[in-house]
PDB file of C-alpha atoms in Angstrom:
ATOM      1  CA  UNK A 357      71.202  99.437  29.249  1.00 35.00           C
ATOM      2  CA  UNK A 358      70.312 100.179  32.872  1.00 42.00           C
ATOM      3  CA  UNK A 359      73.132 100.724  35.344  1.00 50.00           C
ATOM      4  CA  UNK A 360      72.636  97.788  37.747  1.00 51.00           C
ATOM      5  CA  UNK A 361      74.972  99.401  40.281  1.00 51.00           C
ATOM      6  CA  UNK A 362      72.317 102.089  40.843  1.00 58.00           C
ATOM      7  CA  UNK A 363      69.393  99.693  41.356  1.00 77.00           C
ATOM      8  CA  UNK A 364      68.142  98.992  44.880  1.00 89.00           C
ATOM      9  CA  UNK A 365      70.216  96.096  46.176  1.00 97.00           C
ATOM     10  CA  UNK A 366      69.098  94.670  49.494  1.00 98.00           C
ATOM     11  CA  UNK A 367      70.925  92.515  52.012  1.00 98.00           C
ATOM     12  CA  UNK A 368      68.668  89.562  51.101  1.00 98.00           C
ATOM     13  CA  UNK A 369      69.383  90.174  47.401  1.00 98.00           C
ATOM     14  CA  UNK A 370      73.075  90.094  48.244  1.00 98.00           C
ATOM     15  CA  UNK A 371      72.845  86.655  49.829  1.00 98.00           C
ATOM     16  CA  UNK A 372      71.312  85.143  46.685  1.00 98.00           C
ATOM     17  CA  UNK A 373      73.661  87.117  44.422  1.00 98.00           C
ATOM     18  CA  UNK A 374      76.743  86.096  46.381  1.00 98.00           C
ATOM     19  CA  UNK A 375      75.795  82.427  46.197  1.00 98.00           C
ATOM     20  CA  UNK A 376      74.872  82.613  42.510  1.00 98.00           C
ATOM     21  CA  UNK A 377      78.193  84.183  41.558  1.00 98.00           C
ATOM     22  CA  UNK A 378      80.101  81.343  43.202  1.00 98.00           C
ATOM     23  CA  UNK A 379      77.836  78.675  41.726  1.00 98.00           C
ATOM     24  CA  UNK A 380      78.519  80.084  38.247  1.00 98.00           C
ATOM     25  CA  UNK A 381      82.239  80.150  38.932  1.00 98.00           C
ATOM     26  CA  UNK A 382      82.574  76.699  40.525  1.00 98.00           C
ATOM     27  CA  UNK A 383      80.381  73.719  39.526  1.00 98.00           C
ATOM     28  CA  UNK A 384      81.220  71.930  42.784  1.00 98.00           C
ATOM     29  CA  UNK A 385      79.161  74.476  44.788  1.00 98.00           C
ATOM     30  CA  UNK A 386      75.692  73.217  45.777  1.00 98.00           C
ATOM     31  CA  UNK A 387      72.980  74.467  48.136  1.00 98.00           C
ATOM     32  CA  UNK A 388      70.758  72.539  50.509  1.00 98.00           C
ATOM     33  CA  UNK A 389      68.159  73.452  53.100  1.00 98.00           C
ATOM     34  CA  UNK A 390      64.467  73.722  53.895  1.00 98.00           C
ATOM     35  CA  UNK A 391      62.341  75.470  51.249  1.00 97.00           C
ATOM     36  CA  UNK A 392      65.340  76.992  49.452  1.00 98.00           C
ATOM     37  CA  UNK A 393      64.311  75.651  46.029  1.00 97.00           C
ATOM     38  CA  UNK A 394      61.046  76.597  44.329  1.00 95.00           C
ATOM     39  CA  UNK A 395      59.932  78.519  47.451  1.00 97.00           C
ATOM     40  CA  UNK A 396      63.198  80.542  47.285  1.00 97.00           C
ATOM     41  CA  UNK A 397      63.691  80.571  51.062  1.00 97.00           C
ATOM     42  CA  UNK A 398      61.487  81.745  53.921  1.00 96.00           C
ATOM     43  CA  UNK A 399      63.503  84.979  54.045  1.00 97.00           C
ATOM     44  CA  UNK A 400      63.767  85.117  50.218  1.00 97.00           C
ATOM     45  CA  UNK A 401      67.539  84.785  50.341  1.00 98.00           C
ATOM     46  CA  UNK A 402      67.746  82.121  47.621  1.00 98.00           C
ATOM     47  CA  UNK A 403      65.637  83.868  44.964  1.00 98.00           C
ATOM     48  CA  UNK A 404      66.535  82.734  41.454  1.00 98.00           C
ATOM     49  CA  UNK A 405      68.895  79.920  42.432  1.00 98.00           C
ATOM     50  CA  UNK A 406      66.531  77.015  41.730  1.00 98.00           C
ATOM     51  CA  UNK A 407      65.467  78.541  38.419  1.00 98.00           C
ATOM     52  CA  UNK A 408      69.069  79.048  37.268  1.00 98.00           C
ATOM     53  CA  UNK A 409      70.757  75.928  38.632  1.00 98.00           C
ATOM     54  CA  UNK A 410      67.925  73.418  39.015  1.00 98.00           C
ATOM     55  CA  UNK A 411      67.356  70.553  41.462  1.00 97.00           C
ATOM     56  CA  UNK A 412      70.735  68.974  40.737  1.00 97.00           C
ATOM     57  CA  UNK A 413      72.475  71.803  42.597  1.00 98.00           C
ATOM     58  CA  UNK A 414      69.743  73.313  44.788  1.00 98.00           C
ATOM     59  CA  UNK A 415      68.391  70.654  47.139  1.00 97.00           C
ATOM     60  CA  UNK A 416      65.232  70.986  49.196  1.00 97.00           C
ATOM     61  CA  UNK A 417      65.568  68.935  52.361  1.00 97.00           C
ATOM     62  CA  UNK A 418      63.316  67.521  55.066  1.00 96.00           C
ATOM     63  CA  UNK A 419      62.823  69.554  58.248  1.00 96.00           C
ATOM     64  CA  UNK A 420      65.875  68.093  59.926  1.00 97.00           C
ATOM     65  CA  UNK A 421      68.879  70.208  60.842  1.00 98.00           C
ATOM     66  CA  UNK A 422      70.899  67.058  61.514  1.00 97.00           C
ATOM     67  CA  UNK A 423      70.133  65.747  58.032  1.00 98.00           C
ATOM     68  CA  UNK A 424      71.021  69.074  56.393  1.00 98.00           C
ATOM     69  CA  UNK A 425      74.356  69.571  58.108  1.00 98.00           C
ATOM     70  CA  UNK A 426      75.243  65.862  58.086  1.00 98.00           C
ATOM     71  CA  UNK A 427      74.645  65.646  54.341  1.00 98.00           C
ATOM     72  CA  UNK A 428      76.654  68.825  53.827  1.00 98.00           C
ATOM     73  CA  UNK A 429      79.564  67.355  55.770  1.00 98.00           C
ATOM     74  CA  UNK A 430      79.566  64.206  53.673  1.00 98.00           C
ATOM     75  CA  UNK A 431      79.350  66.185  50.442  1.00 98.00           C
ATOM     76  CA  UNK A 432      82.242  68.419  51.513  1.00 98.00           C
ATOM     77  CA  UNK A 433      84.412  65.450  52.441  1.00 97.00           C
ATOM     78  CA  UNK A 434      83.925  63.959  48.975  1.00 97.00           C
ATOM     79  CA  UNK A 435      84.808  66.922  46.787  1.00 96.00           C
ATOM     80  CA  UNK A 436      81.831  69.285  46.800  1.00 98.00           C
ATOM     81  CA  UNK A 437      81.495  72.749  48.324  1.00 98.00           C
ATOM     82  CA  UNK A 438      78.045  72.709  49.921  1.00 98.00           C
ATOM     83  CA  UNK A 439      76.189  75.719  51.321  1.00 98.00           C
ATOM     84  CA  UNK A 440      73.774  74.479  53.983  1.00 98.00           C
ATOM     85  CA  UNK A 441      70.996  76.734  55.240  1.00 98.00           C
ATOM     86  CA  UNK A 442      69.695  76.458  58.787  1.00 98.00           C
ATOM     87  CA  UNK A 443      66.558  78.558  58.783  1.00 98.00           C
ATOM     88  CA  UNK A 444      67.046  80.189  62.202  1.00 97.00           C
ATOM     89  CA  UNK A 445      70.372  80.274  64.025  1.00 98.00           C
ATOM     90  CA  UNK A 446      68.594  79.153  67.193  1.00 98.00           C
ATOM     91  CA  UNK A 447      68.169  75.777  65.452  1.00 98.00           C
ATOM     92  CA  UNK A 448      71.923  75.224  65.261  1.00 98.00           C
ATOM     93  CA  UNK A 449      71.373  73.579  68.631  1.00 97.00           C
ATOM     94  CA  UNK A 450      69.554  70.765  66.792  1.00 98.00           C
ATOM     95  CA  UNK A 451      72.674  69.868  64.759  1.00 97.00           C
ATOM     96  CA  UNK A 452      75.298  70.911  67.281  1.00 97.00           C
ATOM     97  CA  UNK A 453      77.110  67.572  67.388  1.00 97.00           C
ATOM     98  CA  UNK A 454      77.995  67.904  63.705  1.00 98.00           C
ATOM     99  CA  UNK A 455      78.922  71.570  64.036  1.00 97.00           C
ATOM    100  CA  UNK A 456      80.913  71.257  67.250  1.00 97.00           C
ATOM    101  CA  UNK A 457      82.318  67.704  67.273  1.00 97.00           C
ATOM    102  CA  UNK A 458      82.544  66.487  63.689  1.00 98.00           C
ATOM    103  CA  UNK A 459      82.933  69.219  61.055  1.00 98.00           C
ATOM    104  CA  UNK A 460      85.591  71.418  62.733  1.00 98.00           C
ATOM    105  CA  UNK A 461      87.716  68.473  63.843  1.00 98.00           C
ATOM    106  CA  UNK A 462      87.864  66.285  60.707  1.00 97.00           C
ATOM    107  CA  UNK A 463      90.815  68.072  59.112  1.00 96.00           C
ATOM    108  CA  UNK A 464      92.862  67.903  62.318  1.00 96.00           C
ATOM    109  CA  UNK A 465      91.939  64.301  63.172  1.00 97.00           C
ATOM    110  CA  UNK A 466      92.881  63.065  59.682  1.00 97.00           C
ATOM    111  CA  UNK A 467      96.181  64.914  59.631  1.00 96.00           C
ATOM    112  CA  UNK A 468      94.964  67.103  56.789  1.00 95.00           C
ATOM    113  CA  UNK A 469      93.947  64.170  54.590  1.00 96.00           C
ATOM    114  CA  UNK A 470      90.282  65.255  54.672  1.00 96.00           C
ATOM    115  CA  UNK A 471      89.008  68.817  54.447  1.00 97.00           C
ATOM    116  CA  UNK A 472      85.439  69.961  55.029  1.00 98.00           C
ATOM    117  CA  UNK A 473      84.963  73.050  52.810  1.00 98.00           C
ATOM    118  CA  UNK A 474      81.383  73.938  53.605  1.00 98.00           C
ATOM    119  CA  UNK A 475      79.365  76.989  54.610  1.00 98.00           C
ATOM    120  CA  UNK A 476      76.509  76.856  57.101  1.00 98.00           C
ATOM    121  CA  UNK A 477      74.289  79.896  56.490  1.00 98.00           C
ATOM    122  CA  UNK A 478      71.736  80.964  59.043  1.00 98.00           C
ATOM    123  CA  UNK A 479      69.378  83.843  59.897  1.00 98.00           C
ATOM    124  CA  UNK A 480      70.523  85.326  63.179  1.00 98.00           C
ATOM    125  CA  UNK A 481      69.597  87.920  65.762  1.00 97.00           C
ATOM    126  CA  UNK A 482      66.692  89.823  67.247  1.00 96.00           C
ATOM    127  CA  UNK A 483      64.928  93.137  66.944  1.00 92.00           C
ATOM    128  CA  UNK A 484      61.885  91.850  65.064  1.00 93.00           C
ATOM    129  CA  UNK A 485      59.788  90.426  67.894  1.00 94.00           C
ATOM    130  CA  UNK A 486      60.192  86.761  66.948  1.00 94.00           C
ATOM    131  CA  UNK A 487      60.408  85.590  70.553  1.00 94.00           C
ATOM    132  CA  UNK A 488      62.883  83.642  72.659  1.00 94.00           C
ATOM    133  CA  UNK A 489      63.433  80.676  70.301  1.00 95.00           C
ATOM    134  CA  UNK A 490      63.722  82.578  67.014  1.00 96.00           C
ATOM    135  CA  UNK A 491      65.593  85.767  67.926  1.00 95.00           C
ATOM    136  CA  UNK A 492      68.873  84.821  69.533  1.00 96.00           C
ATOM    137  CA  UNK A 493      72.235  86.105  68.344  1.00 97.00           C
ATOM    138  CA  UNK A 494      74.373  82.987  68.695  1.00 98.00           C
ATOM    139  CA  UNK A 495      77.729  83.892  67.167  1.00 98.00           C
ATOM    140  CA  UNK A 496      79.208  83.200  70.590  1.00 97.00           C
ATOM    141  CA  UNK A 497      78.096  79.554  70.372  1.00 97.00           C
ATOM    142  CA  UNK A 498      80.281  79.005  67.315  1.00 98.00           C
ATOM    143  CA  UNK A 499      82.990  81.305  68.699  1.00 98.00           C
ATOM    144  CA  UNK A 500      83.654  78.735  71.421  1.00 96.00           C
ATOM    145  CA  UNK A 501      84.472  75.955  68.917  1.00 97.00           C
ATOM    146  CA  UNK A 502      88.048  75.785  67.546  1.00 97.00           C
ATOM    147  CA  UNK A 503      88.103  74.935  63.843  1.00 97.00           C
ATOM    148  CA  UNK A 504      85.167  77.063  62.682  1.00 98.00           C
ATOM    149  CA  UNK A 505      85.440  80.359  60.848  1.00 98.00           C
ATOM    150  CA  UNK A 506      82.725  82.883  61.690  1.00 98.00           C
ATOM    151  CA  UNK A 507      81.348  85.591  59.398  1.00 98.00           C
ATOM    152  CA  UNK A 508      78.649  88.178  60.167  1.00 98.00           C
ATOM    153  CA  UNK A 509      78.338  90.914  57.500  1.00 98.00           C
ATOM    154  CA  UNK A 510      76.609  94.245  58.052  1.00 98.00           C
ATOM    155  CA  UNK A 511      76.100  95.476  54.462  1.00 98.00           C
ATOM    156  CA  UNK A 512      74.966  94.000  51.127  1.00 98.00           C
ATOM    157  CA  UNK A 513      78.380  94.572  49.548  1.00 98.00           C
ATOM    158  CA  UNK A 514      80.101  92.780  52.418  1.00 98.00           C
ATOM    159  CA  UNK A 515      77.626  89.900  52.139  1.00 98.00           C
ATOM    160  CA  UNK A 516      78.728  89.287  48.539  1.00 98.00           C
ATOM    161  CA  UNK A 517      82.449  89.688  49.193  1.00 98.00           C
ATOM    162  CA  UNK A 518      82.502  87.606  52.350  1.00 98.00           C
ATOM    163  CA  UNK A 519      80.243  84.933  50.850  1.00 98.00           C
ATOM    164  CA  UNK A 520      82.764  84.424  48.056  1.00 98.00           C
ATOM    165  CA  UNK A 521      85.617  84.071  50.545  1.00 98.00           C
ATOM    166  CA  UNK A 522      83.593  81.734  52.772  1.00 98.00           C
ATOM    167  CA  UNK A 523      82.652  79.394  49.929  1.00 98.00           C
ATOM    168  CA  UNK A 524      86.245  79.276  48.683  1.00 98.00           C
ATOM    169  CA  UNK A 525      87.629  78.536  52.148  1.00 98.00           C
ATOM    170  CA  UNK A 526      88.899  75.006  52.724  1.00 97.00           C
ATOM    171  CA  UNK A 527      87.795  75.314  56.354  1.00 97.00           C
ATOM    172  CA  UNK A 528      84.161  75.234  57.517  1.00 98.00           C
ATOM    173  CA  UNK A 529      82.497  78.644  57.854  1.00 98.00           C
ATOM    174  CA  UNK A 530      79.384  79.642  59.801  1.00 98.00           C
ATOM    175  CA  UNK A 531      77.813  82.590  57.973  1.00 98.00           C
ATOM    176  CA  UNK A 532      75.407  84.628  60.102  1.00 98.00           C
ATOM    177  CA  UNK A 533      72.852  86.746  58.204  1.00 98.00           C
ATOM    178  CA  UNK A 534      71.123  89.183  60.528  1.00 98.00           C
ATOM    179  CA  UNK A 535      67.353  89.154  60.101  1.00 97.00           C
ATOM    180  CA  UNK A 536      66.965  92.840  60.971  1.00 97.00           C
ATOM    181  CA  UNK A 537      69.318  93.779  58.116  1.00 98.00           C
ATOM    182  CA  UNK A 538      67.636  91.768  55.337  1.00 98.00           C
ATOM    183  CA  UNK A 539      65.506  94.643  54.021  1.00 97.00           C
ATOM    184  CA  UNK A 540      68.326  97.177  54.167  1.00 96.00           C
ATOM    185  CA  UNK A 541      69.894  98.248  50.905  1.00 97.00           C
ATOM    186  CA  UNK A 542      73.305  99.318  49.688  1.00 96.00           C
ATOM    187  CA  UNK A 543      75.673  99.259  46.757  1.00 94.00           C
ATOM    188  CA  UNK A 544      75.817  96.287  44.412  1.00 97.00           C
ATOM    189  CA  UNK A 545      79.506  95.304  44.243  1.00 97.00           C
ATOM    190  CA  UNK A 546      81.252  94.604  40.935  1.00 97.00           C
ATOM    191  CA  UNK A 547      81.836  91.106  39.613  1.00 96.00           C
ATOM    192  CA  UNK A 548      84.758  89.395  41.292  1.00 97.00           C
ATOM    193  CA  UNK A 549      84.185  91.221  44.593  1.00 98.00           C
ATOM    194  CA  UNK A 550      86.046  89.327  47.308  1.00 98.00           C
ATOM    195  CA  UNK A 551      86.768  90.279  50.930  1.00 98.00           C
ATOM    196  CA  UNK A 552      89.439  88.363  52.794  1.00 98.00           C
ATOM    197  CA  UNK A 553      88.124  86.647  55.919  1.00 98.00           C
ATOM    198  CA  UNK A 554      89.464  88.272  59.065  1.00 98.00           C
ATOM    199  CA  UNK A 555      89.772  91.771  57.621  1.00 98.00           C
ATOM    200  CA  UNK A 556      87.892  94.334  59.719  1.00 98.00           C
ATOM    201  CA  UNK A 557      86.756  97.648  58.253  1.00 98.00           C
ATOM    202  CA  UNK A 558      86.960 101.135  59.742  1.00 98.00           C
ATOM    203  CA  UNK A 559      83.543 102.356  58.593  1.00 98.00           C
ATOM    204  CA  UNK A 560      83.791 105.741  60.303  1.00 98.00           C
ATOM    205  CA  UNK A 561      86.959 107.523  61.358  1.00 98.00           C
ATOM    206  CA  UNK A 562      87.166 109.348  64.676  1.00 98.00           C
ATOM    207  CA  UNK A 563      89.584 110.580  67.311  1.00 98.00           C
ATOM    208  CA  UNK A 564      87.901 110.323  70.732  1.00 98.00           C
ATOM    209  CA  UNK A 565      86.416 106.832  71.154  1.00 98.00           C
ATOM    210  CA  UNK A 566      86.737 103.526  69.288  1.00 98.00           C
ATOM    211  CA  UNK A 567      83.536 101.492  68.907  1.00 98.00           C
ATOM    212  CA  UNK A 568      83.847  97.861  67.823  1.00 98.00           C
ATOM    213  CA  UNK A 569      80.693  96.349  66.371  1.00 98.00           C
ATOM    214  CA  UNK A 570      79.399  93.419  64.299  1.00 98.00           C
ATOM    215  CA  UNK A 571      76.424  92.873  61.984  1.00 98.00           C
ATOM    216  CA  UNK A 572      73.370  94.819  63.236  1.00 97.00           C
ATOM    217  CA  UNK A 573      75.307  96.698  65.900  1.00 98.00           C
ATOM    218  CA  UNK A 574      77.365  98.419  63.192  1.00 98.00           C
ATOM    219  CA  UNK A 575      74.400 100.507  62.045  1.00 97.00           C
ATOM    220  CA  UNK A 576      73.455 101.228  65.678  1.00 97.00           C
ATOM    221  CA  UNK A 577      76.981 102.438  66.344  1.00 98.00           C
ATOM    222  CA  UNK A 578      77.034 104.625  63.233  1.00 98.00           C
ATOM    223  CA  UNK A 579      73.740 106.268  64.237  1.00 98.00           C
ATOM    224  CA  UNK A 580      75.114 106.874  67.726  1.00 98.00           C
ATOM    225  CA  UNK A 581      78.279 108.378  66.237  1.00 98.00           C
ATOM    226  CA  UNK A 582      76.190 110.719  64.076  1.00 98.00           C
ATOM    227  CA  UNK A 583      74.264 111.932  67.133  1.00 97.00           C
ATOM    228  CA  UNK A 584      77.382 112.443  69.236  1.00 98.00           C
ATOM    229  CA  UNK A 585      79.166 114.389  66.513  1.00 97.00           C
ATOM    230  CA  UNK A 586      76.787 117.227  67.317  1.00 96.00           C
ATOM    231  CA  UNK A 587      78.114 117.179  70.880  1.00 96.00           C
ATOM    232  CA  UNK A 588      81.699 117.388  69.713  1.00 97.00           C
ATOM    233  CA  UNK A 589      82.491 113.716  70.346  1.00 98.00           C
ATOM    234  CA  UNK A 590      84.386 112.083  67.468  1.00 98.00           C
ATOM    235  CA  UNK A 591      83.666 108.353  67.266  1.00 98.00           C
ATOM    236  CA  UNK A 592      85.583 105.790  65.217  1.00 98.00           C
ATOM    237  CA  UNK A 593      83.483 102.743  64.283  1.00 98.00           C
ATOM    238  CA  UNK A 594      85.021  99.385  63.368  1.00 98.00           C
ATOM    239  CA  UNK A 595      83.009  96.634  61.681  1.00 98.00           C
ATOM    240  CA  UNK A 596      84.740  93.377  62.597  1.00 98.00           C
ATOM    241  CA  UNK A 597      82.970  91.488  59.763  1.00 98.00           C
ATOM    242  CA  UNK A 598      84.386  88.214  61.114  1.00 98.00           C
ATOM    243  CA  UNK A 599      84.982  86.749  64.564  1.00 98.00           C
ATOM    244  CA  UNK A 600      87.280  83.992  63.322  1.00 98.00           C
ATOM    245  CA  UNK A 601      89.745  85.092  62.041  1.00 98.00           C
ATOM    246  CA  UNK A 602      89.568  88.035  64.475  1.00 98.00           C
ATOM    247  CA  UNK A 603      91.263  91.215  63.271  1.00 98.00           C
ATOM    248  CA  UNK A 604      92.586  92.650  66.523  1.00 98.00           C
ATOM    249  CA  UNK A 605      95.345  94.540  64.714  1.00 98.00           C
ATOM    250  CA  UNK A 606      92.795  97.009  63.354  1.00 98.00           C
ATOM    251  CA  UNK A 607      91.182  97.362  66.791  1.00 98.00           C
ATOM    252  CA  UNK A 608      94.475  98.012  68.581  1.00 98.00           C
ATOM    253  CA  UNK A 609      95.580 100.455  65.908  1.00 98.00           C
ATOM    254  CA  UNK A 610      92.388 102.435  66.416  1.00 98.00           C
ATOM    255  CA  UNK A 611      92.740 102.480  70.218  1.00 98.00           C
ATOM    256  CA  UNK A 612      96.258 103.796  69.770  1.00 98.00           C
ATOM    257  CA  UNK A 613      94.630 106.900  68.258  1.00 97.00           C
ATOM    258  CA  UNK A 614      91.552 107.235  70.508  1.00 98.00           C
ATOM    259  CA  UNK A 615      92.634 105.697  73.870  1.00 98.00           C
ATOM    260  CA  UNK A 616      89.051 104.610  74.597  1.00 98.00           C
ATOM    261  CA  UNK A 617      87.031 101.516  73.656  1.00 98.00           C
ATOM    262  CA  UNK A 618      83.355 100.565  73.591  1.00 98.00           C
ATOM    263  CA  UNK A 619      82.332  97.109  72.333  1.00 98.00           C
ATOM    264  CA  UNK A 620      78.750  96.710  71.056  1.00 98.00           C
ATOM    265  CA  UNK A 621      77.380  93.189  70.627  1.00 98.00           C
ATOM    266  CA  UNK A 622      74.014  91.475  70.521  1.00 98.00           C
ATOM    267  CA  UNK A 623      75.289  88.334  72.265  1.00 97.00           C
ATOM    268  CA  UNK A 624      74.448  88.128  75.970  1.00 97.00           C
ATOM    269  CA  UNK A 625      76.978  89.968  78.128  1.00 96.00           C
ATOM    270  CA  UNK A 626      77.795  86.688  79.841  1.00 95.00           C
ATOM    271  CA  UNK A 627      79.912  84.746  77.353  1.00 95.00           C
ATOM    272  CA  UNK A 628      79.582  87.190  74.449  1.00 97.00           C
ATOM    273  CA  UNK A 629      82.341  87.658  71.872  1.00 98.00           C
ATOM    274  CA  UNK A 630      83.012  91.134  73.236  1.00 98.00           C
ATOM    275  CA  UNK A 631      84.600  89.585  76.302  1.00 98.00           C
ATOM    276  CA  UNK A 632      87.350  88.139  74.112  1.00 98.00           C
ATOM    277  CA  UNK A 633      87.962  91.460  72.356  1.00 98.00           C
ATOM    278  CA  UNK A 634      88.238  93.191  75.727  1.00 98.00           C
ATOM    279  CA  UNK A 635      90.587  90.488  77.026  1.00 98.00           C
ATOM    280  CA  UNK A 636      92.956  90.844  74.078  1.00 98.00           C
ATOM    281  CA  UNK A 637      92.992  94.628  74.471  1.00 98.00           C
ATOM    282  CA  UNK A 638      93.761  94.239  78.169  1.00 97.00           C
ATOM    283  CA  UNK A 639      96.589  91.816  77.367  1.00 97.00           C
ATOM    284  CA  UNK A 640      98.123  93.576  74.392  1.00 97.00           C
ATOM    285  CA  UNK A 641      96.972  97.183  74.531  1.00 97.00           C
ATOM    286  CA  UNK A 642      96.440  98.126  78.175  1.00 97.00           C
ATOM    287  CA  UNK A 643      98.960 100.968  78.040  1.00 97.00           C
ATOM    288  CA  UNK A 644      97.051 102.494  75.111  1.00 98.00           C
ATOM    289  CA  UNK A 645      93.975 103.088  77.263  1.00 98.00           C
ATOM    290  CA  UNK A 646      93.095 106.284  79.112  1.00 97.00           C
ATOM    291  CA  UNK A 647      89.769 104.982  80.450  1.00 97.00           C
ATOM    292  CA  UNK A 648      88.008 101.726  81.395  1.00 97.00           C
ATOM    293  CA  UNK A 649      86.595  99.605  78.567  1.00 98.00           C
ATOM    294  CA  UNK A 650      82.810  99.573  78.210  1.00 98.00           C
ATOM    295  CA  UNK A 651      80.626  96.798  76.781  1.00 98.00           C
ATOM    296  CA  UNK A 652      77.100  97.249  75.468  1.00 98.00           C
ATOM    297  CA  UNK A 653      75.604  93.783  75.099  1.00 98.00           C
ATOM    298  CA  UNK A 654      72.421  91.773  75.301  1.00 97.00           C
ATOM    299  CA  UNK A 655      70.985  91.029  78.715  1.00 97.00           C
ATOM    300  CA  UNK A 656      71.304  87.540  80.203  1.00 96.00           C
ATOM    301  CA  UNK A 657      67.621  86.702  79.782  1.00 96.00           C
ATOM    302  CA  UNK A 658      65.489  84.904  77.172  1.00 96.00           C
ATOM    303  CA  UNK A 659      64.433  87.381  74.501  1.00 95.00           C
ATOM    304  CA  UNK A 660      60.902  88.739  75.036  1.00 95.00           C
ATOM    305  CA  UNK A 661      58.291  88.694  72.298  1.00 94.00           C
ATOM    306  CA  UNK A 662      56.954  92.205  72.936  1.00 95.00           C
ATOM    307  CA  UNK A 663      58.836  94.902  71.028  1.00 92.00           C
ATOM    308  CA  UNK A 664      59.012  97.236  74.023  1.00 93.00           C
ATOM    309  CA  UNK A 665      60.499  94.509  76.209  1.00 95.00           C
ATOM    310  CA  UNK A 666      62.897  93.269  73.539  1.00 95.00           C
ATOM    311  CA  UNK A 667      64.303  96.795  73.246  1.00 94.00           C
ATOM    312  CA  UNK A 668      65.174  96.625  76.939  1.00 95.00           C
ATOM    313  CA  UNK A 669      67.215  93.457  76.362  1.00 96.00           C
ATOM    314  CA  UNK A 670      69.231  94.105  73.179  1.00 97.00           C
ATOM    315  CA  UNK A 671      71.554  97.011  72.281  1.00 97.00           C
ATOM    316  CA  UNK A 672      69.890 100.209  71.048  1.00 97.00           C
ATOM    317  CA  UNK A 673      71.170 103.522  69.718  1.00 98.00           C
ATOM    318  CA  UNK A 674      70.322 105.119  73.050  1.00 97.00           C
ATOM    319  CA  UNK A 675      72.329 102.585  75.031  1.00 98.00           C
ATOM    320  CA  UNK A 676      75.340 102.960  72.730  1.00 98.00           C
ATOM    321  CA  UNK A 677      75.146 106.747  72.816  1.00 98.00           C
ATOM    322  CA  UNK A 678      75.035 106.811  76.603  1.00 98.00           C
ATOM    323  CA  UNK A 679      78.000 104.429  76.947  1.00 98.00           C
ATOM    324  CA  UNK A 680      80.127 106.521  74.582  1.00 98.00           C
ATOM    325  CA  UNK A 681      79.100 109.777  76.234  1.00 97.00           C
ATOM    326  CA  UNK A 682      80.085 108.517  79.689  1.00 96.00           C
ATOM    327  CA  UNK A 683      83.363 107.087  78.488  1.00 96.00           C
ATOM    328  CA  UNK A 684      84.374 110.248  76.660  1.00 94.00           C
ATOM    329  CA  UNK A 685      83.817 112.234  79.863  1.00 92.00           C
ATOM    330  CA  UNK A 686      85.956 109.902  81.988  1.00 90.00           C
TER     331      UNK A 686
END
């Protein structure tokens, strides 16, 4: 028998695998979204689900984000655990009333009598030349709404482990799947793999500078750290994994060792999640710092279609490397 742990296991494979594992475990889990059934998703992140679970649990929907998320809310309130797919995260704007005003507030407004245990999955982020309306990283939109949990994995293994935790959560979770990571591969995790929400990971240890990253910026930061190691700069890289719950304990513990911080995010600099991380460090860890904090973030402009222009707007390895190099010399 072939060792499945050694087979190529991509990020997109991990999305389908993570969902399938939970659907096998819990019959109340259902999926709904555009073209997720027989077509197996426009990004091929639902491959095999329709064949295994059928139309009773994998629902193709009309092209209506309001209908998808509204139906998911109703299903969650009546005992199911729906996983709703919004094809591009940019389109969360089309169902924002449900996501901002209804879903995250139901548990509070009913005094805990009604929970809304649902996951809204969505393809997020740029780097592929999809243009201004299909390339945005919008974690910061959800980050501004109390009552939502926010997940953004960077590896296939984390996709599976965090998907399990998100589906089992009794609170609503927005699960961001970065488009630029879909073809990347990694280790297939064992059955039962579960990662607690709000548990960051130190993916590279270092002594000179702490870099905090999320989703696609994790790999950028690791590449920058590899380059700078040749210059004698030791970089510690933290993958937040989640924005809510936000694991600042791991961040502060790292800064206690390095005394320097760079935050790398794809959100626009204005209003990005990195501003909150920096604020908490300033409030709770200012005396740990030996240098100013640096942020590498997206520019405050609509994302260009041309690859060369898009690279000027979003974080790159070069931008991260330069920020770390300057900070280490401070």
